[in-house]
C-alpha cells in the first residue's frame, strides 16, 4: 500500500464493531484502541487530552451508549456518548484535517410504513437512544467536512452481547420461546461492517474518497426477529448444537412491551453505499450461516 495513516483511533475497540475494526484496519496504520480504563469516553476533558497527545489522522467511532432501554432513564449518559462525543471528535477532526468515520442506527427512523428508508428521508426517532444518535449524526455533519456516517441495524457477532448469542443460550435452556414478529429489518454482521468500512477508508487513502455524508450499511434482505431466531436455530441444528428448544412462537410488539419503543419498519435501502463503492452487500442469511459455521465448529 502506497500510503497509510499516521495514527488511527478506534473508540470502543472491545465492542462488536470496534473489535472487528481493529482487525480490518490494521493494514492502514498504527491502531490506538484504548480500553475504558485507559480512556473513559464519558470524560470530555480526558478525550481532549488523549486527542492532543496522540493526534490521530483517522478516527473511527463505533463507541456508543447502546443500551436502548436503559437510555430512557440515563439520558445524560446516553447524550454524552451518542451526541457530545461525536461532536467533540468531529470538531477535532475538522480542525486537524483528520478523517472521521462514525456509526449510527436504524432507530433514528420512525418505523412507519413498509418501504426501505432512504438516507434522504426525514428521521423521527421513537426513543432516547434514537434521539441521541440522530443528534450525534447531525453534529458530525455540522462540524466536520471529511466524514462518513454508517447507519446500521441489528448488529451481531460471534463475541459480545447480541441477539444471536442470546438465542443460542436460551435455545439450550428453554423448551419454548416467543419472539417478536412484527419488527422488520436486516440482521447485520459486525465483521461485514468493518470490512466495508475498510474499503471506504481505502478509497480515502487512494485520494478517491466517497462523498461525505450518511450511508446505510446493513446486510441485504429483510426479516423480523422471529425469522432471525428461526434461522439461528436452523443453523444451530445443522451444526449439531444440542438444543432443548422444541417450540418457537411469534408474538407482537404489543405483547412484549419494552421501556423504549422500537421501530416496526427498520428496512434500510443500501443502494447509495453500493453505488458509491461499486459493491453488492451480502445477504443476511448467507452471513449468518458463515458466522455460525465458524462460531459453532
Ligand atoms: N448493536 C446493534 O444492534 C446496533 C444497531 C444499530 C446501530 N448500532 C450502532 O453501531 C455502533 C457499534 O455498535 P456495537 O454493537 O458494536 O456496540 P457495543 O458492542 O455495545 O460496543 C460499544 C463500545 O463502546 C464502549 N463504550 C461505551 N461507553 C464507554 C465509555 N464511557 N468509555 C469507553 N468506552 C465506552 C464499550 O466499551 P466497554 O466494552 O468497556 O463497555 C464498547 O467497546 C454504535 O454506534 C451503535 O449505536 C448498533
CSV table of C-alpha atoms and ligand atoms in Angstrom, one decimal:
chain,number,residue,atom,x,y,z
A,1,UNK,CA,0.0,0.0,0.0
A,2,UNK,CA,1.4,3.3,-1.0
A,3,UNK,CA,0.2,5.4,1.9
A,4,UNK,CA,-1.1,4.8,5.4
A,5,UNK,CA,-2.5,6.9,8.2
A,6,UNK,CA,0.0,8.1,10.9
A,7,UNK,CA,-2.3,7.1,13.8
A,8,UNK,CA,-5.8,5.6,13.8
A,9,UNK,CA,-8.0,6.0,16.8
A,10,UNK,CA,-10.7,3.3,17.1
A,11,UNK,CA,-13.1,4.0,20.0
A,12,UNK,CA,-15.0,1.1,21.6
A,13,UNK,CA,-12.4,-1.5,20.5
A,14,UNK,CA,-13.9,-4.0,22.9
A,15,UNK,CA,-17.4,-3.7,21.2
A,16,UNK,CA,-18.8,-5.8,18.4
A,17,UNK,CA,-18.0,-3.5,15.6
A,18,UNK,CA,-14.9,-1.9,17.3
A,19,UNK,CA,-13.2,-5.3,17.7
A,20,UNK,CA,-13.7,-6.2,14.0
A,21,UNK,CA,-12.5,-2.7,13.0
A,22,UNK,CA,-9.2,-3.1,14.9
A,23,UNK,CA,-8.6,-6.2,12.7
A,24,UNK,CA,-9.9,-4.8,9.4
A,25,UNK,CA,-8.0,-1.5,9.6
A,26,UNK,CA,-4.6,-2.9,10.9
A,27,UNK,CA,-3.0,-2.6,7.4
A,28,UNK,CA,-3.9,1.1,7.2
A,29,UNK,CA,-1.6,2.4,10.1
A,30,UNK,CA,-0.9,2.1,13.7
A,31,UNK,CA,-4.1,1.5,15.7
A,32,UNK,CA,-4.9,3.1,19.0
A,33,UNK,CA,-7.8,1.3,20.7
A,34,UNK,CA,-7.9,2.5,24.3
A,35,UNK,CA,-9.9,0.4,26.8
A,36,UNK,CA,-12.5,2.1,29.0
A,37,UNK,CA,-9.8,2.1,31.8
A,38,UNK,CA,-7.3,3.8,29.6
A,39,UNK,CA,-9.8,6.4,28.2
A,40,UNK,CA,-13.3,7.0,29.7
A,41,UNK,CA,-15.2,8.5,26.8
A,42,UNK,CA,-17.7,10.0,29.1
A,43,UNK,CA,-15.0,12.3,30.3
A,44,UNK,CA,-14.8,15.1,27.7
A,45,UNK,CA,-11.6,16.5,29.2
A,46,UNK,CA,-9.8,13.1,29.1
A,47,UNK,CA,-10.9,12.8,25.4
A,48,UNK,CA,-9.3,16.2,24.6
A,49,UNK,CA,-6.1,15.3,26.4
A,50,UNK,CA,-5.9,12.0,24.6
A,51,UNK,CA,-6.5,13.6,21.2
A,52,UNK,CA,-3.9,16.2,21.8
A,53,UNK,CA,-1.4,13.6,22.9
A,54,UNK,CA,-1.9,11.1,20.1
A,55,UNK,CA,-3.1,13.3,17.2
A,56,UNK,CA,-4.9,10.7,15.1
A,57,UNK,CA,-5.4,11.5,11.5
A,58,UNK,CA,-8.1,8.8,11.2
A,59,UNK,CA,-10.8,8.5,13.9
A,60,UNK,CA,-13.3,5.6,13.7
A,61,UNK,CA,-16.1,5.9,16.3
A,62,UNK,CA,-18.2,2.8,16.9
A,63,UNK,CA,-18.3,3.5,20.7
A,64,UNK,CA,-21.8,4.4,21.8
A,65,UNK,CA,-24.3,4.1,24.7
A,66,UNK,CA,-26.0,1.0,23.0
A,67,UNK,CA,-28.3,0.0,26.0
A,68,UNK,CA,-31.5,1.1,24.2
A,69,UNK,CA,-33.9,0.6,27.2
A,70,UNK,CA,-31.5,1.9,29.8
A,71,UNK,CA,-31.1,5.1,27.7
A,72,UNK,CA,-34.7,6.1,28.7
A,73,UNK,CA,-33.6,6.6,32.3
A,74,UNK,CA,-29.9,7.5,31.6
A,75,UNK,CA,-30.5,10.3,29.2
A,76,UNK,CA,-27.4,12.3,30.2
A,77,UNK,CA,-25.0,9.4,29.9
A,78,UNK,CA,-26.5,8.4,26.5
A,79,UNK,CA,-26.3,12.0,25.3
A,80,UNK,CA,-22.6,12.3,26.3
A,81,UNK,CA,-21.6,9.1,24.4
A,82,UNK,CA,-24.0,9.4,21.4
A,83,UNK,CA,-24.2,13.1,20.8
A,84,UNK,CA,-21.4,15.1,22.6
A,85,UNK,CA,-18.6,12.6,21.9
A,86,UNK,CA,-19.2,12.5,18.1
A,87,UNK,CA,-19.5,16.3,18.2
A,88,UNK,CA,-16.1,16.6,20.0
A,89,UNK,CA,-14.4,14.1,17.6
A,90,UNK,CA,-15.9,16.0,14.7
A,91,UNK,CA,-14.5,19.3,15.9
A,92,UNK,CA,-11.1,17.8,16.4
A,93,UNK,CA,-11.1,16.1,13.0
A,94,UNK,CA,-12.1,19.2,11.2
A,95,UNK,CA,-9.5,21.4,12.9
A,96,UNK,CA,-6.7,18.8,12.4
A,97,UNK,CA,-7.7,17.7,8.9
A,98,UNK,CA,-8.4,14.1,10.2
A,99,UNK,CA,-10.9,11.8,8.6
A,100,UNK,CA,-13.9,10.8,10.8
A,101,UNK,CA,-15.9,7.6,10.4
A,102,UNK,CA,-19.0,7.4,12.7
A,103,UNK,CA,-21.7,4.8,13.2
A,104,UNK,CA,-25.5,5.3,13.6
A,105,UNK,CA,-28.6,3.4,13.7
A,106,UNK,CA,-31.9,2.4,12.1
A,107,UNK,CA,-33.5,3.7,15.3
A,108,UNK,CA,-33.3,7.3,14.0
A,109,UNK,CA,-36.3,6.5,11.8
A,110,UNK,CA,-39.9,6.5,12.9
A,111,UNK,CA,-40.6,2.9,11.7
A,112,UNK,CA,-43.8,3.7,9.8
A,113,UNK,CA,-44.8,2.1,6.5
A,114,UNK,CA,-43.0,-0.8,4.9
A,115,UNK,CA,-40.7,0.8,2.4
A,116,UNK,CA,-36.9,0.7,3.0
A,117,UNK,CA,-35.7,4.1,4.3
A,118,UNK,CA,-33.5,6.3,2.2
A,119,UNK,CA,-30.7,8.4,3.7
A,120,UNK,CA,-32.6,11.5,2.5
A,121,UNK,CA,-35.8,10.5,4.5
A,122,UNK,CA,-36.6,12.7,7.5
A,123,UNK,CA,-35.6,10.9,10.7
A,124,UNK,CA,-38.1,10.8,13.6
A,125,UNK,CA,-36.7,8.7,16.4
A,126,UNK,CA,-39.0,7.0,18.9
A,127,UNK,CA,-36.6,6.6,21.8
A,128,UNK,CA,-34.0,8.5,23.7
A,129,UNK,CA,-31.3,6.2,22.2
A,130,UNK,CA,-32.6,7.1,18.7
A,131,UNK,CA,-32.8,10.8,19.5
A,132,UNK,CA,-29.3,10.9,21.0
A,133,UNK,CA,-27.8,9.0,18.0
A,134,UNK,CA,-29.6,11.3,15.5
A,135,UNK,CA,-28.2,14.4,17.3
A,136,UNK,CA,-24.7,12.8,17.0
A,137,UNK,CA,-25.1,12.3,13.2
A,138,UNK,CA,-26.2,15.9,12.9
A,139,UNK,CA,-23.2,17.1,14.9
A,140,UNK,CA,-20.8,15.2,12.7
A,141,UNK,CA,-22.3,16.6,9.5
A,142,UNK,CA,-22.3,20.1,11.0
A,143,UNK,CA,-18.8,20.2,12.5
A,144,UNK,CA,-16.7,18.1,10.1
A,145,UNK,CA,-16.2,18.3,6.4
A,146,UNK,CA,-14.5,14.9,5.8
A,147,UNK,CA,-16.6,12.3,7.4
A,148,UNK,CA,-18.6,9.1,6.8
A,149,UNK,CA,-21.6,8.1,8.8
A,150,UNK,CA,-22.7,4.5,8.5
A,151,UNK,CA,-26.2,3.7,9.8
A,152,UNK,CA,-26.5,0.0,10.6
A,153,UNK,CA,-29.1,-2.3,12.2
A,154,UNK,CA,-29.5,-5.5,14.3
A,155,UNK,CA,-25.7,-6.0,14.7
A,156,UNK,CA,-24.4,-9.4,15.8
A,157,UNK,CA,-21.0,-11.0,16.0
A,158,UNK,CA,-19.5,-14.1,17.5
A,159,UNK,CA,-18.5,-12.1,20.5
A,160,UNK,CA,-20.2,-9.5,22.8
A,161,UNK,CA,-23.8,-9.4,23.8
A,162,UNK,CA,-26.3,-9.7,20.9
A,163,UNK,CA,-29.5,-11.4,19.8
A,164,UNK,CA,-27.6,-14.3,18.2
A,165,UNK,CA,-25.8,-15.2,21.3
A,166,UNK,CA,-28.9,-14.7,23.5
A,167,UNK,CA,-30.9,-17.0,21.2
A,168,UNK,CA,-28.3,-19.8,21.4
A,169,UNK,CA,-28.2,-19.6,25.2
A,170,UNK,CA,-32.0,-19.6,25.5
A,171,UNK,CA,-32.3,-22.4,23.0
A,172,UNK,CA,-30.1,-24.6,25.1
A,173,UNK,CA,-32.0,-23.7,28.3
A,174,UNK,CA,-35.7,-23.5,27.4
A,175,UNK,CA,-38.1,-25.7,25.5
A,176,UNK,CA,-40.3,-22.9,24.2
A,177,UNK,CA,-39.7,-19.3,23.2
A,178,UNK,CA,-41.8,-16.5,21.8
A,179,UNK,CA,-40.1,-13.9,19.6
A,180,UNK,CA,-41.4,-10.6,18.3
A,181,UNK,CA,-42.6,-11.0,14.7
A,182,UNK,CA,-43.8,-7.5,13.7
A,183,UNK,CA,-40.5,-5.5,13.6
A,184,UNK,CA,-38.7,-5.8,10.2
A,185,UNK,CA,-35.1,-5.2,9.4
A,186,UNK,CA,-31.8,-6.8,8.5
A,187,UNK,CA,-29.5,-8.6,10.9
A,188,UNK,CA,-26.0,-7.3,10.2
A,189,UNK,CA,-22.7,-8.9,10.8
A,190,UNK,CA,-20.1,-6.8,12.6
A,191,UNK,CA,-17.3,-8.2,10.6
A,192,UNK,CA,-19.0,-7.2,7.3
A,193,UNK,CA,-19.5,-3.6,8.7
A,194,UNK,CA,-15.8,-3.4,9.5
A,195,UNK,CA,-14.7,-4.8,6.1
A,196,UNK,CA,-16.9,-2.4,4.2
A,197,UNK,CA,-15.6,0.4,6.4
A,198,UNK,CA,-12.1,-0.6,5.4
A,199,UNK,CA,-13.0,-0.5,1.8
A,200,UNK,CA,-14.4,3.1,2.2
A,201,UNK,CA,-11.3,4.2,4.1
A,202,UNK,CA,-9.1,2.7,1.5
A,203,UNK,CA,-10.8,4.9,-1.1
A,204,UNK,CA,-9.7,7.9,1.1
A,205,UNK,CA,-6.1,6.6,1.1
A,206,UNK,CA,-6.2,6.4,-2.7
A,207,UNK,CA,-7.4,10.0,-2.8
A,208,UNK,CA,-10.7,8.8,-4.2
A,209,UNK,CA,-12.9,9.2,-1.2
A,210,UNK,CA,-16.6,8.6,-1.4
A,211,UNK,CA,-18.6,11.7,-0.7
A,212,UNK,CA,-19.0,12.8,2.9
A,213,UNK,CA,-22.5,12.0,4.3
A,214,UNK,CA,-24.8,9.4,5.7
A,215,UNK,CA,-24.8,5.8,4.2
A,216,UNK,CA,-26.9,2.8,5.2
A,217,UNK,CA,-24.6,-0.2,5.9
A,218,UNK,CA,-26.7,-3.3,6.5
A,219,UNK,CA,-26.8,-6.8,5.1
A,220,UNK,CA,-29.2,-7.2,2.2
A,221,UNK,CA,-32.6,-8.9,2.6
A,222,UNK,CA,-35.3,-8.4,5.3
A,223,UNK,CA,-36.7,-10.5,8.1
A,224,UNK,CA,-38.3,-10.0,11.6
A,225,UNK,CA,-36.8,-11.0,14.9
A,226,UNK,CA,-38.8,-14.3,14.8
A,227,UNK,CA,-37.4,-15.0,11.3
A,228,UNK,CA,-33.9,-14.2,12.6
A,229,UNK,CA,-34.3,-16.6,15.6
A,230,UNK,CA,-35.7,-19.3,13.3
A,231,UNK,CA,-32.7,-19.0,11.0
A,232,UNK,CA,-30.3,-19.1,14.0
A,233,UNK,CA,-31.9,-22.3,15.4
A,234,UNK,CA,-31.9,-23.9,11.9
A,235,UNK,CA,-28.2,-23.3,11.5
A,236,UNK,CA,-27.5,-24.4,15.1
A,237,UNK,CA,-29.2,-27.7,14.5
A,238,UNK,CA,-27.3,-28.2,11.2
A,239,UNK,CA,-24.2,-27.7,13.3
A,240,UNK,CA,-25.4,-30.3,15.8
A,241,UNK,CA,-25.7,-27.9,18.7
A,242,UNK,CA,-27.8,-29.7,21.4
A,243,UNK,CA,-30.9,-27.6,21.8
A,244,UNK,CA,-33.7,-28.0,24.3
A,245,UNK,CA,-35.9,-25.8,22.3
A,246,UNK,CA,-39.0,-27.5,20.9
A,247,UNK,CA,-41.4,-24.7,20.1
A,248,UNK,CA,-40.6,-21.3,18.6
A,249,UNK,CA,-43.6,-19.0,18.5
A,250,UNK,CA,-44.2,-15.4,17.2
A,251,UNK,CA,-45.6,-12.6,19.3
A,252,UNK,CA,-46.4,-9.0,18.6
A,253,UNK,CA,-44.5,-5.9,19.9
A,254,UNK,CA,-47.7,-5.0,21.9
A,255,UNK,CA,-47.4,-8.4,23.7
A,256,UNK,CA,-43.7,-7.7,24.6
A,257,UNK,CA,-43.6,-4.2,25.9
A,258,UNK,CA,-40.1,-2.6,26.5
A,259,UNK,CA,-39.2,0.7,28.1
A,260,UNK,CA,-38.0,2.1,24.8
A,261,UNK,CA,-40.3,2.0,21.7
A,262,UNK,CA,-38.8,0.2,18.7
A,263,UNK,CA,-39.5,1.0,15.0
A,264,UNK,CA,-41.7,-1.6,13.2
A,265,UNK,CA,-40.0,-0.8,9.9
A,266,UNK,CA,-36.2,-0.8,10.1
A,267,UNK,CA,-35.7,-1.7,6.4
A,268,UNK,CA,-32.8,0.4,5.1
A,269,UNK,CA,-32.1,1.0,1.4
A,270,UNK,CA,-28.4,0.3,0.7
A,271,UNK,CA,-28.2,1.5,-2.9
A,272,UNK,CA,-26.3,4.7,-2.1
A,273,UNK,CA,-23.4,2.9,-0.5
A,274,UNK,CA,-23.4,0.0,-3.0
A,275,UNK,CA,-23.2,2.6,-5.9
A,276,UNK,CA,-20.6,4.7,-4.2
A,277,UNK,CA,-18.3,1.7,-3.6
A,278,UNK,CA,-19.3,-0.4,-6.6
A,279,UNK,CA,-20.2,-3.4,-4.4
A,280,UNK,CA,-23.1,-5.6,-3.6
A,281,UNK,CA,-23.6,-6.1,0.1
A,282,UNK,CA,-24.1,-9.7,1.2
A,283,UNK,CA,-27.5,-11.2,2.1
A,284,UNK,CA,-28.2,-11.6,5.9
A,285,UNK,CA,-28.9,-15.3,5.7
A,286,UNK,CA,-25.6,-16.1,3.9
A,287,UNK,CA,-23.7,-14.0,6.5
A,288,UNK,CA,-25.5,-15.7,9.4
A,289,UNK,CA,-24.6,-19.1,8.0
A,290,UNK,CA,-21.0,-18.1,7.6
A,291,UNK,CA,-20.8,-16.7,11.2
A,292,UNK,CA,-22.5,-19.7,12.8
A,293,UNK,CA,-20.5,-22.2,11.0
A,294,UNK,CA,-17.3,-20.7,12.2
A,295,UNK,CA,-18.6,-19.9,15.7
A,296,UNK,CA,-20.1,-23.4,16.4
A,297,UNK,CA,-17.4,-25.5,14.9
B,1,LIG,N1,-25.8,-3.3,18.4
B,1,LIG,C1,-26.7,-3.0,17.5
B,1,LIG,O1,-27.6,-3.8,17.2
B,1,LIG,C2,-26.7,-1.7,16.7
B,1,LIG,C3,-27.7,-1.5,15.8
B,1,LIG,C4,-27.7,-0.3,15.1
B,1,LIG,C5,-26.6,0.6,15.2
B,1,LIG,N2,-25.6,0.3,16.1
B,1,LIG,C6,-24.5,1.3,16.2
B,1,LIG,O2,-23.3,0.6,15.8
B,1,LIG,C7,-22.2,1.1,16.6
B,1,LIG,C8,-21.5,-0.1,17.2
B,1,LIG,O3,-22.3,-0.9,18.0
B,1,LIG,P1,-21.8,-2.2,18.8
B,1,LIG,O4,-23.0,-3.1,18.8
B,1,LIG,O5,-20.5,-2.6,18.3
B,1,LIG,O6,-21.7,-1.6,20.2
B,1,LIG,P2,-21.2,-2.4,21.6
B,1,LIG,O7,-20.8,-3.8,21.2
B,1,LIG,O8,-22.2,-2.1,22.6
B,1,LIG,O9,-19.8,-1.6,21.9
B,1,LIG,C9,-19.9,-0.3,22.5
B,1,LIG,C10,-18.5,0.1,22.8
B,1,LIG,O10,-18.5,1.4,23.4
B,1,LIG,C11,-17.6,1.4,24.5
B,1,LIG,N3,-18.0,2.4,25.5
B,1,LIG,C12,-19.3,2.7,25.9
B,1,LIG,N4,-19.2,3.7,26.8
B,1,LIG,C13,-17.9,3.9,27.0
B,1,LIG,C14,-17.1,4.8,27.9
B,1,LIG,N5,-17.7,5.6,28.7
B,1,LIG,N6,-15.8,4.8,27.8
B,1,LIG,C15,-15.1,4.0,27.0
B,1,LIG,N7,-15.8,3.1,26.1
B,1,LIG,C16,-17.1,3.1,26.2
B,1,LIG,C17,-17.8,0.0,25.1
B,1,LIG,O11,-16.8,-0.3,26.0
B,1,LIG,P3,-17.0,-1.4,27.2
B,1,LIG,O12,-16.7,-2.8,26.5
B,1,LIG,O13,-16.0,-1.1,28.2
B,1,LIG,O14,-18.4,-1.3,27.7
B,1,LIG,C18,-17.8,-0.9,23.8
B,1,LIG,O15,-16.5,-1.1,23.4
B,1,LIG,C19,-22.8,2.0,17.6
B,1,LIG,O16,-22.7,3.4,17.1
B,1,LIG,C20,-24.3,1.7,17.7
B,1,LIG,O17,-25.1,2.8,18.1
B,1,LIG,C21,-25.6,-0.9,16.8
